[in-house]
Amino acid sequence: MSDIQRIGVLTGGGDCPGLNAVIRAVTKTAILEHGLEVVGIADGFLGLVENRTRPLTEADVSGILTRGGTILGSNNKCNPRKFAQVNEDGSYEIIDVTDRCMATIEAHQLDALVVIGGDGTMACAKNFTDLGVNCIGVPKTIDNDLVGTDVTFGFATAVATATRAIDQIHDTAASHHRAMVVEVMGRNAGWIALHAGMASGSDIILLPEIPFELGRVCEVVRQRRESGKGCSIICISEGAKEIGGEQVVKRFDPTSPDPVRLGGIGRLLTEQVEAETKIETRNTVLGYTQRGGTPVPEDRLLGTQFGHKAIEVLLSGQKNRLIVMHGREVTHAPLEAAAGKQRTVPLDYPMLAAARAVGTSFGV
Ligand code: F6P
């Protein structure tokens, strides 16, 4: 018999399709199967800092399975251990507000937290497990870069969105005989670029894991034109860079626990390819279209299984676990396995060989 009666649930980091599926499964499993009370925490760890919570009932989570975003709100700037207290004049100081979070946890008599997020959120959760708060992590991110799980929910939807967008861009590329550069998200991991690039039949796929040669990219574009193929599609990850070059940083926010915002490599490459090849080249940044929208069935199913498993693991008496997918099995691993680490595409990932076999260039 477990002594858990009331749990808190929060969504941290960037939003992602499937978050509501997890919130729904956590809440329904907790209430319907086990008679627990569920408290929703607003805007990730910020809600714990500011004591913003609300009870979650079965009715609150009814009808949300198909909705993108998160009904709880999220935040990817709040690490309670290094909280940026911004003053009126715009200056800020970094302070530790863990005690405020602990006060919220005590005030609502939360026996455990279900923490839905990526590596940054798990790193924040680790601080609380060190203080004796039982946290069960659920791995979320469109980037698919969490260590410890084969897959995160949100990734499949992001790949579907990016693939659909590239398919549409292909039409204009073919009609106007252009080279088209499409920049996708993923931070330092090329999972979205690789999967969407392959699914859309992109001619060149550029990943952070395989630095590219500009000369080789231009050569492929030129060769395609000379062989009678009118257009070229280049799918580039926001974290990709030239051999010996640097990633392109869109913004640096020192108040954020994840201060580097990547973006802009697609535009740079577009200018370079056009200047070098004299072939008309256009740039599209898919941006936040990849984070929103209704989750594909795969993410709804993954989110539902992860949410259900989180409650089952909690009530089996286990502490500080991360719900993960290994092969086809939903299981669990130590939470700290995922904290603050990133899983990139391995160079022996079989899909790379399949891509090369069908003539895809990685720009080297
Ligand atoms: O981690 C998800 C992600 O969408 C990345 O792919 C991207 O680099 C980053 O978040 C963007 O974050 P923000 O919402 O702060 O712009």
CSV table of C-alpha atoms and ligand atoms in Angstrom, one decimal:
chain,number,residue,atom,x,y,z
A,1,MET,CA,0.0,0.0,0.0
A,2,SER,CA,1.5,3.3,-1.1
A,3,ASP,CA,1.3,6.4,1.2
A,4,ILE,CA,0.9,8.7,-1.8
A,5,GLN,CA,-2.3,10.6,-1.8
A,6,ARG,CA,-1.7,13.8,-3.7
A,7,ILE,CA,0.6,14.5,-6.7
A,8,GLY,CA,1.6,17.6,-8.5
A,9,VAL,CA,2.1,17.6,-12.3
A,10,LEU,CA,4.0,20.2,-14.3
A,11,THR,CA,5.2,20.7,-17.9
A,12,GLY,CA,8.6,22.4,-18.3
A,13,GLY,CA,10.7,23.6,-21.2
A,14,GLY,CA,9.5,24.3,-24.7
A,15,ASP,CA,6.0,23.1,-25.5
A,16,CYS,CA,5.5,20.0,-27.7
A,17,PRO,CA,2.6,18.0,-29.2
A,18,GLY,CA,1.5,15.3,-26.8
A,19,LEU,CA,1.9,17.2,-23.5
A,20,ASN,CA,-1.8,17.2,-23.0
A,21,ALA,CA,-2.0,13.5,-23.7
A,22,VAL,CA,0.4,12.9,-20.8
A,23,ILE,CA,-1.4,15.3,-18.5
A,24,ARG,CA,-4.7,13.5,-19.3
A,25,ALA,CA,-3.3,10.0,-18.7
A,26,VAL,CA,-1.6,11.0,-15.5
A,27,THR,CA,-4.7,12.7,-14.1
A,28,LYS,CA,-7.2,10.0,-15.2
A,29,THR,CA,-5.0,7.1,-14.0
A,30,ALA,CA,-4.4,8.8,-10.7
A,31,ILE,CA,-8.0,9.6,-10.1
A,32,LEU,CA,-9.9,6.8,-11.7
A,33,GLU,CA,-7.5,3.9,-10.9
A,34,HIS,CA,-6.1,5.0,-7.6
A,35,GLY,CA,-8.4,7.6,-6.1
A,36,LEU,CA,-5.5,10.2,-5.8
A,37,GLU,CA,-5.8,13.9,-5.9
A,38,VAL,CA,-3.9,15.8,-8.7
A,39,VAL,CA,-2.7,19.3,-8.5
A,40,GLY,CA,-1.7,21.1,-11.8
A,41,ILE,CA,1.3,23.4,-11.5
A,42,ALA,CA,1.2,26.4,-13.9
A,43,ASP,CA,4.1,27.3,-16.2
A,44,GLY,CA,6.6,24.6,-15.2
A,45,PHE,CA,8.8,25.3,-12.2
A,46,LEU,CA,7.8,28.9,-12.3
A,47,GLY,CA,4.4,27.9,-10.9
A,48,LEU,CA,6.2,26.2,-8.0
A,49,VAL,CA,8.2,29.4,-7.3
A,50,GLU,CA,5.1,31.6,-7.4
A,51,ASN,CA,2.7,29.1,-5.8
A,52,ARG,CA,0.4,29.0,-8.9
A,53,THR,CA,-1.5,25.8,-8.9
A,54,ARG,CA,-5.0,24.4,-9.4
A,55,PRO,CA,-6.7,21.1,-8.7
A,56,LEU,CA,-7.0,18.9,-11.8
A,57,THR,CA,-10.2,16.9,-12.1
A,58,GLU,CA,-11.3,14.3,-14.7
A,59,ALA,CA,-13.4,17.0,-16.3
A,60,ASP,CA,-10.4,19.3,-16.7
A,61,VAL,CA,-8.5,16.8,-18.8
A,62,SER,CA,-11.5,15.7,-20.8
A,63,GLY,CA,-11.2,16.5,-24.5
A,64,ILE,CA,-7.5,17.6,-24.5
A,65,LEU,CA,-6.0,14.5,-26.1
A,66,THR,CA,-6.0,16.0,-29.5
A,67,ARG,CA,-4.9,19.5,-28.5
A,68,GLY,CA,-1.3,20.8,-29.1
A,69,GLY,CA,0.5,22.9,-26.4
A,70,THR,CA,-0.1,22.3,-22.7
A,71,ILE,CA,-3.2,23.2,-20.6
A,72,LEU,CA,-0.8,23.9,-17.7
A,73,GLY,CA,1.4,26.4,-19.5
A,74,SER,CA,5.2,25.9,-19.7
A,75,ASN,CA,8.4,27.9,-19.2
A,76,ASN,CA,11.9,27.2,-20.4
A,77,LYS,CA,13.6,30.0,-18.5
A,78,CYS,CA,13.0,29.0,-14.9
A,79,ASN,CA,15.6,27.0,-13.0
A,80,PRO,CA,14.8,27.5,-9.3
A,81,ARG,CA,18.4,27.1,-8.2
A,82,LYS,CA,19.5,29.8,-10.6
A,83,PHE,CA,16.4,32.0,-10.8
A,84,ALA,CA,16.8,35.3,-12.8
A,85,GLN,CA,15.2,38.0,-10.6
A,86,VAL,CA,14.6,40.8,-13.1
A,87,ASN,CA,14.5,44.3,-11.7
A,88,GLU,CA,12.4,47.2,-13.0
A,89,ASP,CA,15.3,48.7,-14.8
A,90,GLY,CA,15.9,45.5,-16.7
A,91,SER,CA,18.9,44.4,-14.7
A,92,TYR,CA,18.8,41.0,-13.0
A,93,GLU,CA,20.4,39.0,-10.3
A,94,ILE,CA,20.6,35.2,-10.1
A,95,ILE,CA,19.2,33.8,-6.9
A,96,ASP,CA,18.2,30.5,-5.4
A,97,VAL,CA,14.5,30.2,-4.9
A,98,THR,CA,14.3,26.5,-4.1
A,99,ASP,CA,12.9,27.3,-0.7
A,100,ARG,CA,9.9,29.0,-2.3
A,101,CYS,CA,9.2,25.8,-4.3
A,102,MET,CA,9.5,23.6,-1.2
A,103,ALA,CA,7.0,25.9,0.5
A,104,THR,CA,4.5,25.4,-2.4
A,105,ILE,CA,5.1,21.6,-2.3
A,106,GLU,CA,4.4,21.6,1.5
A,107,ALA,CA,1.5,24.0,1.3
A,108,HIS,CA,-0.3,21.7,-1.1
A,109,GLN,CA,0.9,18.5,0.7
A,110,LEU,CA,2.3,17.1,-2.6
A,111,ASP,CA,3.7,13.6,-2.0
A,112,ALA,CA,5.3,13.4,-5.4
A,113,LEU,CA,5.8,15.4,-8.6
A,114,VAL,CA,5.3,14.2,-12.2
A,115,VAL,CA,7.7,16.3,-14.1
A,116,ILE,CA,7.1,16.4,-17.9
A,117,GLY,CA,10.0,17.9,-19.8
A,118,GLY,CA,13.4,17.6,-21.5
A,119,ASP,CA,17.0,17.5,-20.2
A,120,GLY,CA,16.8,21.0,-18.6
A,121,THR,CA,13.6,20.2,-16.8
A,122,MET,CA,15.0,16.9,-15.6
A,123,ALA,CA,18.1,18.7,-14.3
A,124,CYS,CA,15.8,21.0,-12.3
A,125,ALA,CA,13.9,18.0,-11.0
A,126,LYS,CA,17.2,16.4,-9.9
A,127,ASN,CA,17.7,19.4,-7.5
A,128,PHE,CA,14.4,18.4,-5.8
A,129,THR,CA,15.1,14.7,-5.7
A,130,ASP,CA,18.3,15.7,-3.8
A,131,LEU,CA,16.1,17.4,-1.2
A,132,GLY,CA,13.9,14.3,-0.8
A,133,VAL,CA,11.0,15.1,-3.2
A,134,ASN,CA,10.0,12.1,-5.2
A,135,CYS,CA,10.0,13.1,-8.9
A,136,ILE,CA,8.9,10.9,-11.8
A,137,GLY,CA,10.1,12.3,-15.1
A,138,VAL,CA,8.3,11.9,-18.4
A,139,PRO,CA,10.5,12.6,-21.5
A,140,LYS,CA,9.2,15.3,-23.8
A,141,THR,CA,10.8,17.2,-26.7
A,142,ILE,CA,10.4,17.6,-30.4
A,143,ASP,CA,14.2,17.3,-30.6
A,144,ASN,CA,14.2,13.6,-29.6
A,145,ASP,CA,17.6,14.3,-27.8
A,146,LEU,CA,16.9,12.9,-24.3
A,147,VAL,CA,19.4,10.4,-23.0
A,148,GLY,CA,17.9,7.1,-21.6
A,149,THR,CA,14.9,6.7,-23.9
A,150,ASP,CA,14.8,5.6,-27.6
A,151,VAL,CA,12.2,8.2,-28.3
A,152,THR,CA,10.4,11.2,-26.8
A,153,PHE,CA,6.8,12.2,-27.5
A,154,GLY,CA,6.4,15.2,-29.8
A,155,PHE,CA,9.2,14.1,-32.1
A,156,ALA,CA,6.8,12.2,-34.5
A,157,THR,CA,4.5,15.1,-34.9
A,158,ALA,CA,7.4,17.5,-35.5
A,159,VAL,CA,8.8,15.2,-38.2
A,160,ALA,CA,5.3,14.9,-39.8
A,161,THR,CA,4.9,18.7,-39.8
A,162,ALA,CA,8.4,19.3,-41.3
A,163,THR,CA,7.9,16.5,-43.9
A,164,ARG,CA,4.6,18.0,-45.0
A,165,ALA,CA,6.2,21.5,-45.2
A,166,ILE,CA,9.1,20.2,-47.3
A,167,ASP,CA,6.7,18.4,-49.6
A,168,GLN,CA,4.9,21.6,-50.2
A,169,ILE,CA,8.2,23.5,-50.8
A,170,HIS,CA,9.2,20.8,-53.3
A,171,ASP,CA,6.4,21.9,-55.5
A,172,THR,CA,7.7,25.5,-55.8
A,173,ALA,CA,11.3,24.2,-56.1
A,174,ALA,CA,10.3,22.0,-59.1
A,175,SER,CA,8.1,24.7,-60.8
A,176,HIS,CA,10.8,27.4,-60.5
A,177,HIS,CA,13.8,25.2,-60.9
A,178,ARG,CA,15.3,26.5,-57.7
A,179,ALA,CA,17.4,25.3,-54.8
A,180,MET,CA,15.4,25.4,-51.6
A,181,VAL,CA,16.9,25.5,-48.1
A,182,VAL,CA,14.6,24.5,-45.3
A,183,GLU,CA,15.9,25.0,-41.7
A,184,VAL,CA,14.4,22.8,-39.0
A,185,MET,CA,14.8,22.8,-35.2
A,186,GLY,CA,16.6,20.2,-33.1
A,187,ARG,CA,19.3,22.2,-31.1
A,188,ASN,CA,22.5,20.1,-31.2
A,189,ALA,CA,20.8,17.0,-32.5
A,190,GLY,CA,19.9,16.2,-36.1
A,191,TRP,CA,17.0,13.9,-35.5
A,192,ILE,CA,14.3,16.1,-37.0
A,193,ALA,CA,16.5,17.1,-40.0
A,194,LEU,CA,17.4,13.4,-40.7
A,195,HIS,CA,13.9,12.0,-40.3
A,196,ALA,CA,12.1,14.8,-42.1
A,197,GLY,CA,14.8,15.1,-44.7
A,198,MET,CA,14.6,11.4,-45.5
A,199,ALA,CA,10.9,11.2,-45.4
A,200,SER,CA,10.6,14.1,-47.8
A,201,GLY,CA,13.3,12.8,-50.1
A,202,SER,CA,15.5,15.9,-49.5
A,203,ASP,CA,18.6,15.8,-51.8
A,204,ILE,CA,21.0,17.2,-49.1
A,205,ILE,CA,20.6,16.8,-45.4
A,206,LEU,CA,22.9,18.8,-43.1
A,207,LEU,CA,23.2,17.7,-39.4
A,208,PRO,CA,25.1,19.1,-36.4
A,209,GLU,CA,26.7,15.6,-36.1
A,210,ILE,CA,28.2,15.8,-39.6
A,211,PRO,CA,29.8,19.2,-40.3
A,212,PHE,CA,29.5,20.0,-44.0
A,213,GLU,CA,31.7,21.4,-46.7
A,214,LEU,CA,30.1,24.4,-48.5
A,215,GLY,CA,31.9,23.4,-51.7
A,216,ARG,CA,30.4,19.9,-51.7
A,217,VAL,CA,26.9,21.3,-51.1
A,218,CYS,CA,27.3,23.6,-54.1
A,219,GLU,CA,28.7,20.8,-56.2
A,220,VAL,CA,25.7,18.6,-55.5
A,221,VAL,CA,23.3,21.4,-56.4
A,222,ARG,CA,25.2,22.2,-59.6
A,223,GLN,CA,25.4,18.5,-60.6
A,224,ARG,CA,21.7,18.1,-60.2
A,225,ARG,CA,21.1,21.1,-62.4
A,226,GLU,CA,23.5,19.7,-65.1
A,227,SER,CA,22.0,16.3,-65.0
A,228,GLY,CA,18.6,17.7,-65.8
A,229,LYS,CA,17.1,17.7,-62.3
A,230,GLY,CA,15.8,21.2,-62.1
A,231,CYS,CA,15.6,21.6,-58.3
A,232,SER,CA,17.4,20.7,-55.1
A,233,ILE,CA,16.1,20.5,-51.6
A,234,ILE,CA,18.5,21.1,-48.7
A,235,CYS,CA,17.1,20.2,-45.3
A,236,ILE,CA,19.4,21.8,-42.7
A,237,SER,CA,19.3,21.5,-38.9
A,238,GLU,CA,19.5,24.7,-36.9
A,239,GLY,CA,22.6,23.3,-35.2
A,240,ALA,CA,24.5,22.3,-38.4
A,241,LYS,CA,27.8,24.0,-39.1
A,242,GLU,CA,30.5,24.0,-41.7
A,243,ILE,CA,33.7,22.0,-41.1
A,244,GLY,CA,35.9,24.3,-39.0
A,245,GLY,CA,33.0,26.7,-38.6
A,246,GLU,CA,30.7,27.7,-35.7
A,247,GLN,CA,27.0,27.2,-35.1
A,248,VAL,CA,24.9,30.2,-36.0
A,249,VAL,CA,23.4,31.7,-32.8
A,250,LYS,CA,20.2,33.7,-33.1
A,251,ARG,CA,20.0,35.0,-29.6
A,252,PHE,CA,21.9,34.6,-26.3
A,253,ASP,CA,19.8,35.0,-23.2
A,254,PRO,CA,21.9,35.0,-20.0
A,255,THR,CA,18.8,34.8,-17.8
A,256,SER,CA,17.9,31.4,-19.3
A,257,PRO,CA,19.3,28.1,-18.0
A,258,ASP,CA,19.6,27.2,-21.7
A,259,PRO,CA,21.0,30.6,-22.9
A,260,VAL,CA,21.9,29.8,-26.6
A,261,ARG,CA,19.1,30.0,-29.1
A,262,LEU,CA,20.2,28.6,-32.5
A,263,GLY,CA,18.9,29.7,-35.8
A,264,GLY,CA,20.0,31.5,-39.0
A,265,ILE,CA,22.3,28.9,-40.6
A,266,GLY,CA,19.6,28.3,-43.3
A,267,ARG,CA,19.7,31.9,-44.4
A,268,LEU,CA,23.5,32.0,-44.5
A,269,LEU,CA,23.7,28.8,-46.5
A,270,THR,CA,21.0,30.1,-49.0
A,271,GLU,CA,23.1,33.3,-49.7
A,272,GLN,CA,26.3,31.2,-50.0
A,273,VAL,CA,24.8,28.6,-52.4
A,274,GLU,CA,23.2,31.2,-54.6
A,275,ALA,CA,26.4,33.3,-54.8
A,276,GLU,CA,28.5,30.2,-55.6
A,277,THR,CA,26.2,28.4,-58.0
A,278,LYS,CA,24.2,31.3,-59.5
A,279,ILE,CA,21.2,29.1,-59.2
A,280,GLU,CA,18.2,30.9,-57.6
A,281,THR,CA,18.0,29.7,-54.0
A,282,ARG,CA,15.4,30.4,-51.4
A,283,ASN,CA,15.2,29.9,-47.6
A,284,THR,CA,12.4,28.8,-45.4
A,285,VAL,CA,12.6,28.5,-41.6
A,286,LEU,CA,10.0,26.1,-40.2
A,287,GLY,CA,10.4,27.4,-36.7
A,288,TYR,CA,7.6,27.0,-34.2
A,289,THR,CA,5.2,25.3,-36.7
A,290,GLN,CA,7.1,22.2,-35.6
A,291,ARG,CA,6.2,22.7,-31.9
A,292,GLY,CA,2.5,23.2,-32.3
A,293,GLY,CA,-0.5,21.5,-33.8
A,294,THR,CA,-2.5,18.4,-33.0
A,295,PRO,CA,-0.3,15.4,-32.1
A,296,VAL,CA,-0.1,12.6,-34.6
A,297,PRO,CA,-1.5,9.3,-33.3
A,298,GLU,CA,2.0,8.0,-32.4
A,299,ASP,CA,2.5,10.9,-30.0
A,300,ARG,CA,-1.0,10.5,-28.5
A,301,LEU,CA,-0.3,6.8,-27.8
A,302,LEU,CA,3.2,7.4,-26.5
A,303,GLY,CA,2.0,10.2,-24.2
A,304,THR,CA,-0.9,8.1,-22.9
A,305,GLN,CA,1.4,5.2,-22.1
A,306,PHE,CA,4.0,7.4,-20.5
A,307,GLY,CA,1.5,9.1,-18.3
A,308,HIS,CA,-0.1,5.9,-17.2
A,309,LYS,CA,3.3,4.3,-16.5
A,310,ALA,CA,4.4,7.4,-14.5
A,311,ILE,CA,1.5,6.8,-12.0
A,312,GLU,CA,2.1,3.0,-11.9
A,313,VAL,CA,5.8,3.4,-11.2
A,314,LEU,CA,5.1,6.0,-8.5
A,315,LEU,CA,2.6,3.8,-6.7
A,316,SER,CA,4.8,0.8,-6.9
A,317,GLY,CA,7.0,2.7,-4.4
A,318,GLN,CA,9.8,3.6,-6.8
A,319,LYS,CA,11.5,7.0,-6.5
A,320,ASN,CA,13.1,9.4,-8.9
A,321,ARG,CA,12.6,7.4,-12.1
A,322,LEU,CA,12.4,8.5,-15.7
A,323,ILE,CA,9.7,6.8,-17.9
A,324,VAL,CA,11.4,5.6,-21.1
A,325,MET,CA,10.8,3.6,-24.2
A,326,HIS,CA,13.2,0.8,-24.9
A,327,GLY,CA,12.5,-1.1,-28.1
A,328,ARG,CA,8.7,-1.5,-27.9
A,329,GLU,CA,8.5,-1.5,-24.1
A,330,VAL,CA,7.6,1.4,-21.9
A,331,THR,CA,9.8,1.1,-18.8
A,332,HIS,CA,11.8,3.3,-16.5
A,333,ALA,CA,15.4,4.3,-15.7
A,334,PRO,CA,17.0,6.6,-13.1
A,335,LEU,CA,16.0,10.2,-13.5
A,336,GLU,CA,19.5,11.5,-13.4
A,337,ALA,CA,20.3,9.5,-16.5
A,338,ALA,CA,18.6,12.3,-18.6
A,339,ALA,CA,19.4,15.3,-16.5
A,340,GLY,CA,21.3,18.0,-18.5
A,341,LYS,CA,22.5,15.6,-21.2
A,342,GLN,CA,21.8,15.4,-24.9
A,343,ARG,CA,21.5,12.4,-27.2
A,344,THR,CA,22.7,13.2,-30.7
A,345,VAL,CA,22.5,11.0,-33.9
A,346,PRO,CA,25.2,8.3,-33.7
A,347,LEU,CA,27.4,8.2,-36.8
A,348,ASP,CA,26.5,4.5,-37.2
A,349,TYR,CA,22.8,5.1,-37.0
A,350,PRO,CA,21.4,2.7,-39.7
A,351,MET,CA,19.2,5.4,-41.3
A,352,LEU,CA,22.4,7.3,-42.4
A,353,ALA,CA,23.5,4.3,-44.5
A,354,ALA,CA,20.0,4.0,-46.0
A,355,ALA,CA,20.0,7.7,-46.9
A,356,ARG,CA,23.4,7.5,-48.6
A,357,ALA,CA,22.2,4.4,-50.5
A,358,VAL,CA,19.4,6.3,-52.1
A,359,GLY,CA,21.8,9.1,-53.1
A,360,THR,CA,21.3,11.6,-50.3
A,361,SER,CA,24.3,13.9,-49.7
A,362,PHE,CA,25.3,14.9,-46.2
A,363,GLY,CA,27.4,17.7,-47.7
A,364,VAL,CA,30.8,16.0,-47.3
B,1,F6P,O1,14.0,22.1,-27.5
B,1,F6P,C1,12.9,22.4,-28.4
B,1,F6P,C2,13.3,23.6,-29.2
B,1,F6P,O2,12.1,23.9,-30.0
B,1,F6P,C3,14.5,23.6,-30.0
B,1,F6P,O3,14.4,22.7,-31.2
B,1,F6P,C4,14.8,25.0,-30.3
B,1,F6P,O4,16.2,25.2,-30.5
B,1,F6P,C5,14.4,25.6,-29.0
B,1,F6P,O5,13.5,24.8,-28.4
B,1,F6P,C6,13.7,27.0,-29.2
B,1,F6P,O6,13.4,27.5,-27.9
B,1,F6P,P1,12.6,28.8,-27.6
B,1,F6P,O7,11.1,28.5,-27.4
B,1,F6P,O8,13.2,29.4,-26.4
B,1,F6P,O9,12.8,29.8,-28.8
